[in-house]
Coordinates of C-alpha atoms in Angstrom, one line a residue:
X1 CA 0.0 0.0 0.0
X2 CA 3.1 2.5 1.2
X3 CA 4.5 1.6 -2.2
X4 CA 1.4 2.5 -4.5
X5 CA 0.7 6.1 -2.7
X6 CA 4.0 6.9 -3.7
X7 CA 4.3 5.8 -7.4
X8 CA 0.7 7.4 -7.3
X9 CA 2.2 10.8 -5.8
X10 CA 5.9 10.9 -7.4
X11 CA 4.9 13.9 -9.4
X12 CA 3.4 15.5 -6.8
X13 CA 6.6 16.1 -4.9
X14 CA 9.6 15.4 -6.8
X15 CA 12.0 16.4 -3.6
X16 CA 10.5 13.5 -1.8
X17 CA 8.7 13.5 1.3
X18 CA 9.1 13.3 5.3
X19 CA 7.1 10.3 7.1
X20 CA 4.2 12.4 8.2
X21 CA 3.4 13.4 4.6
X22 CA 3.6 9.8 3.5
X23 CA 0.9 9.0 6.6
X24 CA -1.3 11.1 6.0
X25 CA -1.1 10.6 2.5
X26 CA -1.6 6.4 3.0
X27 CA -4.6 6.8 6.2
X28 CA -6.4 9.0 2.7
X29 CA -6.0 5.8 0.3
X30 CA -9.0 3.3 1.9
X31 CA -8.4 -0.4 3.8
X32 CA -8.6 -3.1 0.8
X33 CA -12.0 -5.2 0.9
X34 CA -12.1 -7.7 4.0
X35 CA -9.3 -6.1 6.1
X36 CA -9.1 -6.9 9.2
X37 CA -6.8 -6.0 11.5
X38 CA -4.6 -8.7 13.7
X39 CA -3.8 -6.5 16.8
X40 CA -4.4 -7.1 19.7
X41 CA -4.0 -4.8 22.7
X42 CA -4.1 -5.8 26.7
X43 CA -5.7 -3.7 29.2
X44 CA -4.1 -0.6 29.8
X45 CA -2.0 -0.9 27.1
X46 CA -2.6 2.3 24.5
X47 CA -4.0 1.5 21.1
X48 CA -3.2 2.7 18.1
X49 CA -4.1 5.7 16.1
X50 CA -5.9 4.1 13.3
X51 CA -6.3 0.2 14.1
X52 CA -8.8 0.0 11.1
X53 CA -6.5 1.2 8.9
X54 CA -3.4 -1.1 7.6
X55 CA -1.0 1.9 8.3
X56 CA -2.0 2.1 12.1
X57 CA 0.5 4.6 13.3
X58 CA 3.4 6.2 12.0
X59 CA 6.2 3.6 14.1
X60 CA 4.4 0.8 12.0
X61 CA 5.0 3.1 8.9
X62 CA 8.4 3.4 9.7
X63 CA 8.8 -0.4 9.8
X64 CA 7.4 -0.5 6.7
X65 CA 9.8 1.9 5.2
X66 CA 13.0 0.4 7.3
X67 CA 11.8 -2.8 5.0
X68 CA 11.4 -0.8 2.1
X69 CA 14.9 0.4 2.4
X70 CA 16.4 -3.1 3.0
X71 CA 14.2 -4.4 -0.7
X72 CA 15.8 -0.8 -2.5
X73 CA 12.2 0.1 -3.3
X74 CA 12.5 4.0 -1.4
X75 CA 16.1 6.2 0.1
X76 CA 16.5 8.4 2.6
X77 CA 18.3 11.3 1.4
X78 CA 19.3 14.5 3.4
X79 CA 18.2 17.5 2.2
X80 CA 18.3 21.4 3.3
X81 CA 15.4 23.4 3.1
X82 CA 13.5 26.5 3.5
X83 CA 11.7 27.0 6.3
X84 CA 8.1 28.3 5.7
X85 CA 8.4 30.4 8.7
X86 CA 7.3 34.1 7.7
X87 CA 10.2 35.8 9.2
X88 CA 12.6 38.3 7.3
X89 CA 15.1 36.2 7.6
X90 CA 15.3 33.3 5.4
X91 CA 16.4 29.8 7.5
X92 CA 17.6 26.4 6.0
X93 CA 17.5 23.5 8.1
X94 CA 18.5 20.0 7.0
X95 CA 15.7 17.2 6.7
X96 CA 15.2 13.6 5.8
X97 CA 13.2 12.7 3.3
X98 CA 11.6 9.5 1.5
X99 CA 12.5 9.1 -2.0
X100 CA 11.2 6.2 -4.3
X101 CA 14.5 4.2 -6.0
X102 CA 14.3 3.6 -10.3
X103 CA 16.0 0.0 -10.0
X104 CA 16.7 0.1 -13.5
X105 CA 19.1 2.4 -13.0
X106 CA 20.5 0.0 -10.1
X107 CA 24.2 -1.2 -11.0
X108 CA 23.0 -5.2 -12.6
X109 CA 25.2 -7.8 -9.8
X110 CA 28.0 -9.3 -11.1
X111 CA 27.8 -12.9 -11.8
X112 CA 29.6 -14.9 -9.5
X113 CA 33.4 -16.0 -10.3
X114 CA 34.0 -19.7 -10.5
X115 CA 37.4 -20.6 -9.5
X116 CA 39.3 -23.6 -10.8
X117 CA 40.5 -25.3 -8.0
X118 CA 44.4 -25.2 -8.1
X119 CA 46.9 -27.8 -8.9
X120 CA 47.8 -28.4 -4.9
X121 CA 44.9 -28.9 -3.1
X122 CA 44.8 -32.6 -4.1
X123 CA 48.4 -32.4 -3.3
X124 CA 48.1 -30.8 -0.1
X125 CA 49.5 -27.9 -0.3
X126 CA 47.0 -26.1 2.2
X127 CA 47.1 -28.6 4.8
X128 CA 48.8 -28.0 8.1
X129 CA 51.8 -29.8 8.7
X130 CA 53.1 -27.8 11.9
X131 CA 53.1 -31.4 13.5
X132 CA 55.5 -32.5 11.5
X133 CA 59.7 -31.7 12.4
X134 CA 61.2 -28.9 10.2
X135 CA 63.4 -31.6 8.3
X136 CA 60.1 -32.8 7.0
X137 CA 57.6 -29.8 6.8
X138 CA 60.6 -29.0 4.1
X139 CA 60.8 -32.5 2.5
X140 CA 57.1 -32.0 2.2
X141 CA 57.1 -28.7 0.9
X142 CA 59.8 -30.0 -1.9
X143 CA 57.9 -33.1 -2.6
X144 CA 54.7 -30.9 -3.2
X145 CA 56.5 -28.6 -5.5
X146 CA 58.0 -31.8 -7.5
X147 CA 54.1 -33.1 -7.9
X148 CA 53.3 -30.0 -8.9
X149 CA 55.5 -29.2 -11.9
X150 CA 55.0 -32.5 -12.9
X151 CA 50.8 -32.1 -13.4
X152 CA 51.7 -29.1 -15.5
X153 CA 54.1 -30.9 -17.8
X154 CA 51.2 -33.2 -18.5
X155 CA 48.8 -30.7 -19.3
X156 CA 51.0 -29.1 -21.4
X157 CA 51.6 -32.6 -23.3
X158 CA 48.0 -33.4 -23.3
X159 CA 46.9 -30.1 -24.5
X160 CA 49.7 -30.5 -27.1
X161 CA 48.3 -33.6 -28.3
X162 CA 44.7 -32.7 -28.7
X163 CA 45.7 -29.4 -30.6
X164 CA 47.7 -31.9 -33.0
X165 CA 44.9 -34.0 -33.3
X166 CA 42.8 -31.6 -34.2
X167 CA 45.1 -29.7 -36.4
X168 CA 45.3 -33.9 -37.8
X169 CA 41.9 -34.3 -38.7
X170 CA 41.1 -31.2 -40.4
X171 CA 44.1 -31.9 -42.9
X172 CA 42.5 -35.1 -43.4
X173 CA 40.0 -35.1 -46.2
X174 CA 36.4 -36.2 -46.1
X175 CA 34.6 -39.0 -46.9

């Protein structure tokens, strides 16, 4: 409902608005069909303002637009204004106001990067090997760079040999 009074009233005020406008402006739109409301309130205990209307009071409005906020539908922006006061002197005081967000100007996520896993980890090179003596954390060290170098030879020949094949069979002529 909070959302459709201020698509509704975007024209309206372009500088956005403070939470009281946007009350008043939501108790004017009327309760959908079959409302009903799902307070309830214990003796002594204060009601709200408008318990017939689904905006019943301006904290639960500010719920709504805390929520709001977290989805990137509306922004609080600071803003300095004129007072309306009729003084000679002209003051500016700073206030917060509701503004409605145009997600397609939102910056589009970035899809997420998909790491190969690296050439140790089935080697172990991130283990912990702290309860092994320093003559063989460094024999292990050694023996995992040794592994190591040998994978990538292997790529390198298998890559080698597909690209031959391939260069192989579009030399050879078809049937």
């Amino acid at each position: 409902m909070v959302r459709k009074v201020l698509q509704e009233n975007a024209h309206a005020s372009p500088h956005g608005w403070r939470t009281h406008e946007i009350y008043s402006l939501a108790l004017k739109e009327k309760a959908p069909d079959g409302f009903q409301s799902t307070v309830k309130t214990h003796n002594g205990q204060a009601k709200p303002p408008h318990l017939e209307h689904p905006i019943r009071s301006k904290s639960f409005l500010k719920e709504i637009l805390a929520h709001m906020r977290g989805y990137r539908d509306v922004k609080i922006v600071r803003e300095v204004r004129e007072s309306s006061s009729s003084s000679a002197k002209h003051h500016q005081h700073a206030t917060f106001v509701w503004k409605l967000v145009d997600k397609s100007k939102l910056p589009k996520p970035q899809a997420p990067y998909v790491r190969t896993p690296s050439l140790g980890v089935p080697l172990g090179v991130h283990e912990d090997f702290s309860h092994l003596n320093k003559r063989r954390q460094r024999a292990r060290k050694e023996k995992i760079v040794r592994e190591i170098l040998k994978l990538k030879e292997k790529r390198k020949l298998a890559a080698a040999q597909v690209s031959e094949s391939t260069t192989t069979t579009e030399a050879a002529p078809g049937p």
